[in-house]
Every structure is written in C-alpha cells, then in structure tokens.
C-alpha cells in the first residue's frame, strides 16, 4: 500500500506556518516568572535594534527605565538581561550581593580573544581568577604608589613636551597627543623601556590595540549563538589585528622572562609580576593548579592596555573639552597648581593639598562617565534584585551613567560644576552616593589607584604648562552627542594650546 499524506492547500499552509511562528515567538518572548518587566522583544534579535544608532545605550536604558522602572529586563538576541538604573539597586547588585552577581557573561568574541577567559576582566570568579586579580592588584598598587609612577612619567615627559610643542601653531586634535602619552606610559610601565615620539614599535602597538578595542563593541554572535557559523569579514579582520597585537606582547613578555633575575630589584610592572610569581612558587602559597601560565601573564598585559589606555585617554580628553568650555575652572585649577606645585614636576603627594583640582577630576569622571555600563555582570545563582526574581545566568547591566546623572543626587547634573565635590570647609567629599566611575564590589576596576594617580599627574602637568582654548566658530565638544561604545570616547574635536610662559 502506498502511504499518502494529504497536504493542505497553500493558503492553509501559510496560516499554519503563521500560527506556529506566532506561538513560538510568544513562548520565546515570555519572561521567566518573577523577572522585572520590560520591552516586548522582537523574534531572533530581541530588543537589540533599540540599542543600535547614534544614541548611546546608557541613555536609551535610562529612557526605558522611565516606562518600565529602575530595574527592567530586556532580551538581547536569545539572552535575557536586566538593567539596573538607580543607586540603591546598583549597591544591592555590586555590594550586598557581590558574590551572586560577580560572574561575566560568555561572549563569542571575548572568549576567542582571551583563549577561553584567561584574562581578568572576562573570567568567571574562579580560584585562579582570584589569584590572578590579587597579583595584578598588588603590582598595580605598588606601581601607582609614587616612586615607580613618578619616575616613569618624568622619564617620558620630554617626549610629550616635544609633541605638544609641535602642536602649538594652530588648532589640533588632542586625541593622538594624549593617546600617545598614555600608550607610552603604559608600555614603559609594562615593558620597562620608553619610546621616542615616532618609534614604529609604539605606533604599531597603538594601532593594533585600538583596532582590537573597536572590535570589542560586541558581535551579533555574542547574543545569537548560531551567528558564529555565518562568515563575517569584520570578525576575520579583528582576528588578524588581534593576532598582530598579541604577537607584540608575546615578544615583550618572552624577552622579559629570559632576562629576568629575581635577585635584582624590579624595575617595571612585568618584573613585579614575575617576582611575585616566583615567591608563590618558592613559598608554595598557592595550589599548583591555580598558578598562572604564560598565557595568563600575556592576557594580563593585554587587559592593562585595553582597559587602561582608552579609559585614561578619554578621561583626559573630556577634561580638556570641559576646561575649554569653562575657562574659569581652568583658571582656578591653574592658580591652585601655582600655589602648591609651582614650576617643579607634580608629585602624588600634592594631591591632598589640591582640593579644587581633585574635585575637577572627579567632576570630569561624573560628567562624562568613561565606562557608562561597567562591564556586563552575570548572576551566578538564582537570586533577586529588589522584589524581582533573577534567574542564574541572566546578564546584569549596571547603568553607572544613570547614577551619575540622577537629579535625586546631583543638582543640575547636565552642568559641569567641580564645586559639587567640595564641602563648606573646601575639603573633597569622600564616599559620595551615586558616584561609581570605577564601579565597586568584587569586580571593581583593578586599575583604580593607578588611573587616579596617573590622571592627576598628567592633568596637572598639562594645565601647569599649557592654556587650552576653543578655536573660534567651533561647537563645544561636550555638547556633541557622545559616541556609543564600551568607553565613551569624545567625537574628534580641535583645540588651541599655548605655553604658559609665552
Ligand atoms: C579613568 C580610568 C578608568 C576607569 C574610569 C575605569 C573603570 C572601570 C570600570 C567601570 C570597570 C568595570 C567594573 C565592573 O564590571 O563592575 C573596570 C574594570 C577593569 N579595569 Fe578599569 N578603569 C580605568 C582604568 C583602568 C586601568 C588604568 C587599568 C589597568 C592598569 C584598568 C583595569 C581594569 C580591569 C583589569 C578591569 C576588570 C576587573 C574585573 O573584571 O575583575 N582600568 N574599570
């Protein structure tokens, strides 16, 4: 007997397919029970298209929170995320429940780049991550404490001076000058040798590192897993430049390991790390399986470049942009520098005596939050935020930008006012609520002390030596909409500079 199926005629087919698709979409779009409300997701992409465009996601999230509440859920591709937009709830996530929310989501791009999360920033909080982070933290703190950092900055300052002097003839984009200074500092700190203004090695590190950072904005395959099987020329390009950047780092790390002598005093960051690693081996303080491999050390250096350079460069670029918009603030900072520092190079010990300058730097970090959404966290267990249920594996996004612009804590948050960080006795206010430029809790920025110290030394040196102003007829760079990205980098702008003694 011949088996026969009666296929429905074509309109019936279409109706059947439509019913299946709509049912699947409805089931797929349903939030897990108890999760906070949020926008209804589209099939396959979820709400990803709402986040593409000229408006940075932190602002779109803030606008969504006005409809759905301070914590809401959103589907990114096939993954659920919750976005937290106010100080109390962010503290619950980052401090009260820091262990529950200290995971990192798996992403296709980062997982490939970090050789399966052998870095600090994207790794899950495992014992080896803990050891890696502790080692990096103590080495960075040691470096930031004064002696090392001051000597490195003083060593490379003549190169900056030369580059800046070439720029005094007319308007220029400060991005490359500041970027070069910070790359030079980080490379000198890590590898122990300084680079001249046109050193091709540094230019290559700068170029390839920047290309990698551009690739970190996220890949569709991070959120829609089957997309990783779709050929993507951008990803191939990213892989090529990532391989080039990694090979530069590997060369430096290998030559350090070869020439390392534990009996000599450490002269750079890699020496400090290798020395601590040697101590761990001799004293047997860390189980063998949790010790670092050369891949971990290579990833640590890559993390320092990628997490440190753009953030510090951006902070300084927003600093110059804010001061050319507020010449009165620039003048007050300069007066304080004259009073405390005079003509000698700035030192870290000056910080405590310069409240106005400190307050100005804090206001720059609030006004233009460099890392507006921190790095994405992940719930490691079933837990809660406020009265909502958060299932394990949910991506958790803390909107630091929303905290820094919350009118409940900041009067006229859209205005640049360093005075808001000073109390009535002209002392810098410490531990302000709703102010977390470096995040907090278990995943707080490892480079916080180093970044604060270096931004202070560079900012003071720039204002001590140059007067910055806006070229005629040019829009204020702070008023131009921010460029979306992991780090809020200003759109290219021009500035005029003249030396103080002319
Ligand atoms: C003004 C400069 C900087 C700002 C505003 C900044 C801000 C941040 C923020 C918001 C995070 C995310 C924390 C979280 O996910 O909750 C972070 C993570 C991180 N930062 Fe920074 N950062 C700066 C400079 C640096 C520097 C100079 C370094 C290295 C020397 C560095 C290394 C890292 C690392 C390794 C992480 C990952 C920490 C982890 O996942 O455990 N950062 N930073």
Coordinates of C-alpha atoms and ligand atoms in Angstrom, one line a residue:
X1 CA 0.0 0.0 0.0
X2 CA 1.3 3.4 -0.9
X3 CA 1.4 5.8 2.1
X4 CA -0.1 9.1 1.3
X5 CA -0.3 12.4 3.1
X6 CA -2.9 15.0 2.2
X7 CA -1.0 18.3 2.2
X8 CA -3.3 21.3 2.9
X9 CA -3.7 23.7 0.0
X10 CA -1.3 26.7 0.1
X11 CA -3.4 29.3 2.0
X12 CA -3.9 26.8 4.7
X13 CA -0.2 26.1 4.8
X14 CA 0.6 29.8 5.2
X15 CA -2.0 30.1 8.1
X16 CA -0.4 27.0 9.8
X17 CA 3.1 28.4 9.5
X18 CA 1.9 31.8 10.7
X19 CA 0.3 30.2 13.8
X20 CA 3.5 28.2 14.5
X21 CA 5.7 31.2 14.2
X22 CA 3.5 33.5 16.3
X23 CA 3.2 30.7 19.0
X24 CA 6.9 30.2 19.0
X25 CA 7.5 34.0 19.2
X26 CA 5.1 34.3 22.0
X27 CA 6.6 31.4 24.0
X28 CA 10.2 32.7 23.3
X29 CA 9.3 36.2 24.3
X30 CA 7.8 35.3 27.7
X31 CA 9.9 36.5 30.6
X32 CA 10.9 33.9 33.2
X33 CA 8.5 34.0 36.1
X34 CA 9.0 37.0 38.5
X35 CA 11.5 38.8 36.3
X36 CA 11.1 42.6 36.1
X37 CA 9.0 43.9 33.2
X38 CA 10.5 45.4 30.1
X39 CA 10.0 45.9 26.3
X40 CA 8.4 43.1 24.3
X41 CA 11.2 41.5 22.3
X42 CA 11.2 41.0 18.5
X43 CA 11.9 37.5 17.2
X44 CA 15.5 36.4 17.0
X45 CA 17.1 39.9 17.7
X46 CA 15.1 40.6 20.9
X47 CA 15.5 44.4 21.6
X48 CA 18.9 44.6 20.0
X49 CA 17.8 47.0 17.3
X50 CA 16.6 49.5 20.0
X51 CA 20.2 49.9 21.0
X52 CA 21.7 50.5 17.6
X53 CA 22.1 54.0 16.3
X54 CA 23.5 57.3 17.4
X55 CA 22.0 57.4 20.9
X56 CA 24.3 55.6 23.3
X57 CA 22.7 52.6 25.1
X58 CA 23.1 54.1 28.6
X59 CA 20.7 56.9 27.5
X60 CA 18.3 54.5 25.8
X61 CA 18.3 52.4 29.0
X62 CA 17.6 55.5 31.2
X63 CA 14.7 56.4 28.9
X64 CA 13.3 52.8 29.1
X65 CA 13.5 52.9 32.9
X66 CA 11.0 55.8 32.8
X67 CA 8.5 53.4 31.3
X68 CA 9.4 50.1 33.0
X69 CA 11.0 51.1 36.3
X70 CA 14.5 51.4 37.7
X71 CA 15.2 47.8 37.1
X72 CA 13.8 46.2 33.9
X73 CA 14.5 43.2 31.8
X74 CA 15.4 43.2 28.1
X75 CA 16.1 40.4 25.6
X76 CA 19.4 40.7 23.7
X77 CA 19.3 38.2 20.9
X78 CA 18.4 35.0 22.7
X79 CA 19.7 36.1 26.1
X80 CA 17.9 37.8 28.9
X81 CA 19.4 40.8 30.6
X82 CA 18.4 43.1 33.4
X83 CA 19.4 46.7 33.5
X84 CA 19.8 48.5 36.9
X85 CA 19.5 52.3 36.8
X86 CA 19.5 53.6 40.4
X87 CA 21.9 53.9 43.2
X88 CA 20.2 51.7 45.8
X89 CA 19.7 48.8 43.4
X90 CA 23.2 49.1 41.9
X91 CA 24.5 48.9 45.5
X92 CA 22.4 45.8 46.1
X93 CA 23.9 44.2 43.0
X94 CA 27.6 45.3 43.4
X95 CA 28.0 45.3 47.2
X96 CA 25.3 43.5 49.2
X97 CA 25.1 40.6 46.7
X98 CA 28.5 41.0 45.2
X99 CA 29.3 37.2 45.1
X100 CA 26.0 36.4 43.5
X101 CA 26.4 38.9 40.7
X102 CA 30.2 38.7 40.1
X103 CA 30.0 36.4 37.0
X104 CA 30.7 37.6 33.5
X105 CA 28.6 36.5 30.5
X106 CA 30.2 34.3 27.9
X107 CA 30.7 36.1 24.6
X108 CA 31.9 34.7 21.4
X109 CA 34.4 37.5 20.6
X110 CA 35.9 37.9 24.1
X111 CA 36.1 34.1 24.7
X112 CA 38.0 33.7 21.5
X113 CA 40.3 36.7 22.2
X114 CA 41.2 35.6 25.8
X115 CA 41.8 32.0 24.9
X116 CA 38.8 30.9 27.0
X117 CA 38.9 33.7 29.6
X118 CA 42.5 33.5 30.7
X119 CA 42.4 37.3 31.5
X120 CA 41.0 39.1 34.5
X121 CA 38.2 41.2 33.0
X122 CA 36.1 38.5 31.3
X123 CA 37.0 35.5 33.5
X124 CA 34.5 33.9 35.9
X125 CA 35.3 34.3 39.6
X126 CA 37.2 31.0 40.0
X127 CA 40.2 30.5 42.4
X128 CA 42.7 31.1 39.5
X129 CA 40.9 34.4 38.6
X130 CA 41.2 35.4 42.3
X131 CA 44.9 34.7 42.4
X132 CA 45.4 36.5 39.0
X133 CA 43.4 39.5 40.2
X134 CA 45.2 39.7 43.5
X135 CA 48.6 39.6 41.8
X136 CA 47.7 42.3 39.3
X137 CA 46.1 44.4 42.0
X138 CA 49.1 44.4 44.3
X139 CA 51.5 45.0 41.4
X140 CA 49.4 47.9 40.0
X141 CA 49.1 49.4 43.5
X142 CA 52.8 49.2 44.0
X143 CA 53.4 50.9 40.7
X144 CA 50.8 53.6 41.5
X145 CA 52.0 54.4 44.9
X146 CA 54.5 57.0 43.8
X147 CA 58.1 56.0 43.3
X148 CA 57.6 53.9 40.1
X149 CA 54.9 56.1 38.5
X150 CA 56.6 59.4 39.2
X151 CA 59.9 58.2 37.8
X152 CA 58.2 56.8 34.6
X153 CA 56.2 59.9 34.0
X154 CA 59.2 62.1 34.5
X155 CA 61.3 60.0 32.1
X156 CA 58.8 60.2 29.3
X157 CA 57.7 63.8 29.8
X158 CA 60.3 65.3 27.5
X159 CA 58.8 63.3 24.6
X160 CA 55.3 64.7 25.4
X161 CA 56.8 68.2 25.6
X162 CA 58.3 67.8 22.1
X163 CA 55.0 66.5 20.7
X164 CA 52.9 69.3 22.4
X165 CA 55.3 72.0 21.2
X166 CA 54.8 70.9 17.6
X167 CA 51.1 71.4 18.1
X168 CA 51.2 75.0 19.3
X169 CA 51.0 76.5 15.8
X170 CA 47.2 76.1 15.3
X171 CA 44.1 74.1 16.2
X172 CA 44.8 70.3 16.7
X173 CA 43.0 67.2 17.7
X174 CA 44.3 66.3 21.2
X175 CA 43.3 62.6 20.8
X176 CA 46.6 61.4 19.3
X177 CA 48.8 63.5 21.6
X178 CA 47.1 62.3 24.8
X179 CA 46.7 58.8 23.3
X180 CA 50.4 58.7 22.6
X181 CA 51.3 59.9 26.1
X182 CA 49.2 57.2 27.7
X183 CA 50.3 54.4 25.4
X184 CA 53.9 55.4 26.1
X185 CA 53.3 55.4 29.8
X186 CA 51.6 52.0 29.9
X187 CA 54.2 50.5 27.5
X188 CA 57.0 51.9 29.6
X189 CA 55.3 50.7 32.8
X190 CA 54.8 47.2 31.5
X191 CA 58.0 46.6 29.5
X192 CA 60.5 48.9 31.1
X193 CA 61.7 50.8 28.1
X194 CA 60.5 54.2 26.9
X195 CA 59.6 55.0 23.3
X196 CA 60.5 58.1 21.3
X197 CA 57.9 60.3 19.5
X198 CA 58.0 58.4 16.2
X199 CA 59.0 54.9 17.5
X200 CA 57.4 52.4 15.0
X201 CA 57.1 49.8 17.7
X202 CA 54.9 52.1 19.8
X203 CA 52.9 53.2 16.7
X204 CA 52.2 49.5 15.9
X205 CA 51.1 48.7 19.5
X206 CA 48.8 51.8 19.4
X207 CA 47.3 50.9 16.0
X208 CA 46.7 47.3 16.7
X209 CA 45.4 47.8 20.2
X210 CA 42.9 50.5 19.0
X211 CA 41.7 48.1 16.3
X212 CA 41.1 45.4 18.9
X213 CA 39.2 47.9 21.1
X214 CA 37.0 48.8 18.2
X215 CA 36.2 45.1 17.8
X216 CA 35.2 44.8 21.4
X217 CA 31.9 46.7 20.9
X218 CA 30.2 43.3 20.6
X219 CA 29.4 40.8 17.9
X220 CA 25.9 39.7 16.9
X221 CA 27.2 36.1 17.6
X222 CA 27.6 37.1 21.3
X223 CA 23.8 37.2 21.6
X224 CA 22.6 35.0 18.7
X225 CA 24.8 31.9 19.0
X226 CA 24.1 30.4 15.6
X227 CA 25.5 33.6 14.0
X228 CA 29.0 32.4 14.8
X229 CA 28.6 30.0 11.8
X230 CA 27.9 32.9 9.5
X231 CA 31.1 34.1 7.7
X232 CA 31.8 37.6 9.0
X233 CA 34.6 39.6 7.3
X234 CA 34.7 42.1 10.2
X235 CA 35.5 39.3 12.6
X236 CA 38.2 37.9 10.4
X237 CA 39.8 41.4 10.3
X238 CA 39.5 41.7 14.1
X239 CA 41.2 38.3 14.4
X240 CA 44.1 39.4 12.2
X241 CA 44.8 42.6 14.2
X242 CA 44.3 40.8 17.5
X243 CA 46.9 38.2 16.4
X244 CA 49.3 41.1 15.5
X245 CA 48.8 42.8 18.8
X246 CA 49.2 39.6 20.8
X247 CA 52.4 38.8 19.0
X248 CA 53.9 42.2 20.0
X249 CA 53.0 41.4 23.6
X250 CA 54.3 37.9 23.5
X251 CA 57.7 39.1 22.2
X252 CA 58.0 41.5 25.2
X253 CA 56.8 39.0 27.8
X254 CA 59.2 36.3 26.5
X255 CA 62.2 38.6 26.4
X256 CA 61.4 39.7 30.0
X257 CA 61.1 36.1 31.2
X258 CA 64.5 35.3 29.5
X259 CA 66.3 38.2 31.1
X260 CA 64.5 38.1 34.5
X261 CA 66.8 38.0 37.5
X262 CA 64.9 37.5 40.8
X263 CA 67.8 38.9 42.8
X264 CA 67.7 42.3 41.1
X265 CA 65.2 45.0 42.2
X266 CA 62.0 45.0 40.0
X267 CA 62.2 47.9 37.5
X268 CA 58.8 47.6 35.8
X269 CA 55.4 46.0 36.1
X270 CA 56.3 42.7 34.5
X271 CA 59.3 42.3 36.8
X272 CA 56.9 42.9 39.8
X273 CA 54.6 40.2 38.5
X274 CA 57.4 37.7 37.7
X275 CA 58.9 38.3 41.2
X276 CA 55.5 37.7 42.9
X277 CA 55.0 34.6 40.9
X278 CA 58.5 33.3 41.9
X279 CA 57.7 34.0 45.5
X280 CA 54.4 32.0 45.2
X281 CA 56.4 29.0 43.8
X282 CA 59.1 29.1 46.5
X283 CA 56.8 29.6 49.4
X284 CA 54.2 27.3 47.9
X285 CA 51.3 29.6 49.0
X286 CA 49.0 28.8 46.0
X287 CA 48.0 25.4 44.8
X288 CA 49.8 24.4 41.6
X289 CA 46.5 24.3 39.5
X290 CA 45.8 27.9 40.4
X291 CA 49.1 29.3 39.4
X292 CA 49.4 31.5 36.3
X293 CA 50.6 30.2 32.9
X294 CA 52.5 32.5 30.5
X295 CA 49.1 32.9 28.6
X296 CA 47.6 34.4 31.8
X297 CA 50.5 36.9 32.0
X298 CA 50.1 37.8 28.4
X299 CA 46.4 38.3 28.9
X300 CA 47.1 40.4 32.0
X301 CA 49.3 42.8 29.9
X302 CA 46.6 42.9 27.2
X303 CA 43.9 43.7 29.8
X304 CA 46.1 46.6 31.1
X305 CA 46.4 48.0 27.6
X306 CA 42.8 47.6 26.6
X307 CA 41.2 48.5 30.0
X308 CA 43.7 51.2 30.9
X309 CA 44.6 53.2 27.8
X310 CA 41.3 54.2 26.4
X311 CA 39.7 54.9 29.8
X312 CA 42.5 57.2 30.9
X313 CA 42.9 58.9 27.5
X314 CA 39.1 59.5 27.4
X315 CA 39.1 61.0 30.9
X316 CA 41.9 63.4 29.9
X317 CA 40.2 64.3 26.6
X318 CA 36.9 65.1 28.4
X319 CA 39.0 67.0 30.9
X320 CA 40.4 69.3 28.2
X321 CA 37.0 69.6 26.5
X322 CA 35.3 70.6 29.8
X323 CA 38.0 73.2 30.6
X324 CA 37.9 74.9 27.2
X325 CA 34.1 75.2 27.8
X326 CA 34.7 76.5 31.4
X327 CA 37.8 78.8 31.3
X328 CA 37.0 80.0 34.8
X329 CA 37.6 76.4 36.1
X330 CA 40.8 76.2 34.1
X331 CA 42.0 79.4 35.8
X332 CA 41.1 78.2 39.3
X333 CA 43.0 74.9 38.7
X334 CA 46.0 76.8 37.4
X335 CA 46.0 79.1 40.5
X336 CA 46.0 76.0 42.8
X337 CA 48.9 74.5 40.8
X338 CA 50.9 77.7 41.0
X339 CA 50.3 77.8 44.8
X340 CA 51.1 74.1 45.6
X341 CA 53.4 72.9 42.7
X342 CA 54.9 76.0 41.2
X343 CA 57.4 75.1 38.4
X344 CA 58.6 71.7 39.6
X345 CA 57.1 68.5 38.2
X346 CA 53.8 67.5 40.0
X347 CA 54.0 64.7 42.7
X348 CA 51.4 62.4 44.0
X349 CA 51.9 63.9 47.5
X350 CA 50.5 67.2 46.1
X351 CA 47.0 65.6 45.7
X352 CA 45.9 66.1 49.3
X353 CA 46.8 69.8 49.1
X354 CA 44.8 70.5 45.9
X355 CA 41.1 70.0 46.6
X356 CA 39.9 72.1 43.7
X357 CA 41.9 70.1 41.2
X358 CA 40.8 66.8 42.8
X359 CA 37.2 68.0 42.7
X360 CA 37.6 69.0 39.0
X361 CA 38.9 65.5 38.1
X362 CA 36.0 63.9 40.0
X363 CA 33.5 66.1 38.2
X364 CA 35.1 65.1 34.8
X365 CA 34.6 61.4 35.8
X366 CA 31.0 62.1 36.7
X367 CA 30.1 64.5 33.9
X368 CA 31.3 62.1 31.1
X369 CA 31.3 58.6 32.7
X370 CA 34.1 56.9 30.8
X371 CA 32.7 53.3 31.2
X372 CA 29.0 54.0 31.4
X373 CA 27.7 50.5 31.7
X374 CA 30.7 49.0 33.6
X375 CA 31.5 45.5 32.1
X376 CA 28.4 43.3 31.9
X377 CA 28.0 41.1 35.0
X378 CA 26.1 37.8 35.2
X379 CA 24.0 36.2 38.0
X380 CA 25.8 33.1 39.2
X381 CA 22.8 31.7 41.0
X382 CA 19.0 32.2 41.2
X383 CA 18.7 35.4 43.1
X384 CA 16.7 38.7 43.4
X385 CA 17.1 42.4 42.8
X386 CA 14.5 44.4 44.9
X387 CA 11.4 42.3 44.8
X388 CA 12.1 40.8 41.4
X389 CA 13.5 37.3 40.7
X390 CA 16.7 37.0 38.7
X391 CA 17.4 33.5 37.3
X392 CA 21.0 32.2 37.2
X393 CA 22.9 33.2 34.0
X394 CA 21.0 36.4 33.5
X395 CA 23.2 39.2 32.2
X396 CA 23.2 42.1 34.6
X397 CA 24.0 45.6 33.3
X398 CA 24.6 48.4 35.8
X399 CA 24.0 51.8 34.3
X400 CA 26.7 53.9 36.0
X401 CA 25.9 56.8 33.7
X402 CA 22.3 56.9 35.1
X403 CA 23.8 57.0 38.7
X404 CA 26.0 60.0 37.7
X405 CA 23.1 61.9 36.2
X406 CA 20.4 61.2 38.8
X407 CA 18.8 64.5 39.8
X408 CA 18.0 63.0 43.2
X409 CA 21.7 63.1 44.0
X410 CA 23.1 65.7 41.6
X411 CA 21.6 69.2 41.3
X412 CA 21.5 70.1 37.5
X413 CA 23.5 67.0 36.5
X414 CA 23.9 68.4 33.0
X415 CA 26.2 71.2 34.3
X416 CA 29.9 70.9 34.9
X417 CA 30.5 72.1 38.5
X418 CA 33.6 70.9 40.3
X419 CA 32.3 72.7 43.5
X420 CA 29.7 69.9 44.0
X421 CA 32.6 67.7 45.2
X422 CA 33.7 70.2 47.9
X423 CA 32.2 70.7 51.3
X424 CA 31.9 74.0 53.2
X425 CA 35.5 73.7 54.5
X426 CA 36.8 73.3 50.9
X427 CA 37.6 69.7 51.6
X428 CA 36.9 67.0 49.0
X429 CA 33.8 65.0 49.9
X430 CA 34.6 61.3 50.1
X431 CA 32.4 58.3 49.5
X432 CA 29.6 60.2 47.7
X433 CA 26.5 58.1 47.0
X434 CA 25.6 57.6 43.3
X435 CA 29.2 58.1 42.2
X436 CA 31.0 55.0 41.0
X437 CA 33.2 55.7 38.0
X438 CA 35.3 52.6 38.8
X439 CA 32.3 50.5 39.8
X440 CA 32.5 48.7 43.2
X441 CA 32.5 45.3 44.9
X442 CA 34.2 42.1 43.8
X443 CA 34.7 43.2 40.2
X444 CA 35.8 46.8 41.0
X445 CA 38.3 48.2 38.5
X446 CA 41.7 46.7 39.2
X447 CA 43.5 49.9 37.9
X448 CA 41.6 52.4 40.1
X449 CA 44.5 53.6 42.2
X450 CA 46.8 53.7 39.1
X451 CA 44.3 55.6 37.0
X452 CA 43.6 58.2 39.6
X453 CA 47.3 58.8 40.2
X454 CA 48.2 59.0 36.5
X455 CA 45.2 61.1 35.5
X456 CA 46.2 63.5 38.4
X457 CA 49.9 63.7 37.3
X458 CA 49.1 64.2 33.6
X459 CA 46.2 66.6 34.1
X460 CA 48.2 68.8 36.4
X461 CA 51.2 68.8 34.1
X462 CA 49.0 69.8 31.1
X463 CA 47.4 72.7 32.9
X464 CA 50.7 73.7 34.5
X465 CA 52.3 74.1 31.1
X466 CA 49.6 75.0 28.6
X467 CA 46.5 77.2 28.3
X468 CA 43.8 75.4 26.3
X469 CA 41.0 77.2 24.4
X470 CA 38.3 76.6 21.8
X471 CA 39.1 77.7 18.3
X472 CA 36.7 80.4 17.0
X473 CA 33.4 79.2 15.5
X474 CA 33.8 75.6 16.7
X475 CA 31.0 73.9 18.7
X476 CA 31.6 72.9 22.3
X477 CA 32.9 69.3 22.2
X478 CA 31.0 68.3 25.3
X479 CA 27.7 69.3 23.6
X480 CA 28.2 67.0 20.7
X481 CA 26.4 63.7 21.3
X482 CA 28.7 61.0 22.8
X483 CA 29.9 58.2 20.6
X484 CA 28.3 54.9 21.6
X485 CA 30.8 52.3 22.8
X486 CA 32.1 50.3 25.8
X487 CA 34.1 53.5 26.6
X488 CA 32.5 56.9 26.0
X489 CA 35.2 58.5 23.7
X490 CA 34.5 62.0 22.6
X491 CA 34.0 62.6 18.9
X492 CA 37.2 64.1 17.4
X493 CA 37.5 67.8 18.3
X494 CA 40.1 70.6 17.8
X495 CA 41.7 72.7 20.5
X496 CA 44.2 75.6 20.6
X497 CA 47.1 75.4 23.1
X498 CA 49.7 77.9 24.0
X499 CA 52.5 77.6 26.5
X500 CA 52.1 79.3 29.9
X501 CA 55.3 81.2 29.6
X502 CA 54.6 82.9 26.2
Ligands
LIG1 C1 39.9 56.5 34.3 C2 40.3 55.3 34.1 C3 39.4 54.1 34.3 C4 38.1 53.9 34.6 C5 37.0 55.0 34.6 C6 37.8 52.5 34.7 C7 36.6 52.0 35.0 C8 36.4 50.6 35.1 C9 35.1 50.0 35.3 C10 33.8 50.8 35.4 C11 35.2 48.7 35.3 C12 34.1 47.6 35.3 C13 33.9 47.1 36.7 C14 32.7 46.2 36.8 O1 32.5 45.4 35.9 O2 31.9 46.3 37.7 C15 36.6 48.4 35.1 C16 37.2 47.1 35.1 C17 38.5 46.8 35.0 N1 39.5 47.8 34.9 FE1 39.3 49.8 34.8 N2 39.0 51.8 34.6 C18 40.0 52.7 34.4 C19 41.4 52.5 34.3 C20 42.0 51.2 34.4 C21 43.4 51.0 34.3 C22 44.5 52.1 34.2 C23 43.6 49.6 34.4 C24 44.8 48.8 34.4 C25 46.0 49.3 34.8 C26 42.2 49.0 34.5 C27 42.0 47.7 34.6 C28 40.7 47.1 34.7 C29 40.5 45.7 34.8 C30 41.6 44.6 34.7 C31 39.1 45.5 34.9 C32 38.3 44.2 35.1 C33 38.2 43.8 36.6 C34 37.5 42.5 36.8 O3 36.7 42.1 36.0 O4 37.7 41.9 37.9 N3 41.3 50.0 34.5 N4 37.3 49.6 35.0

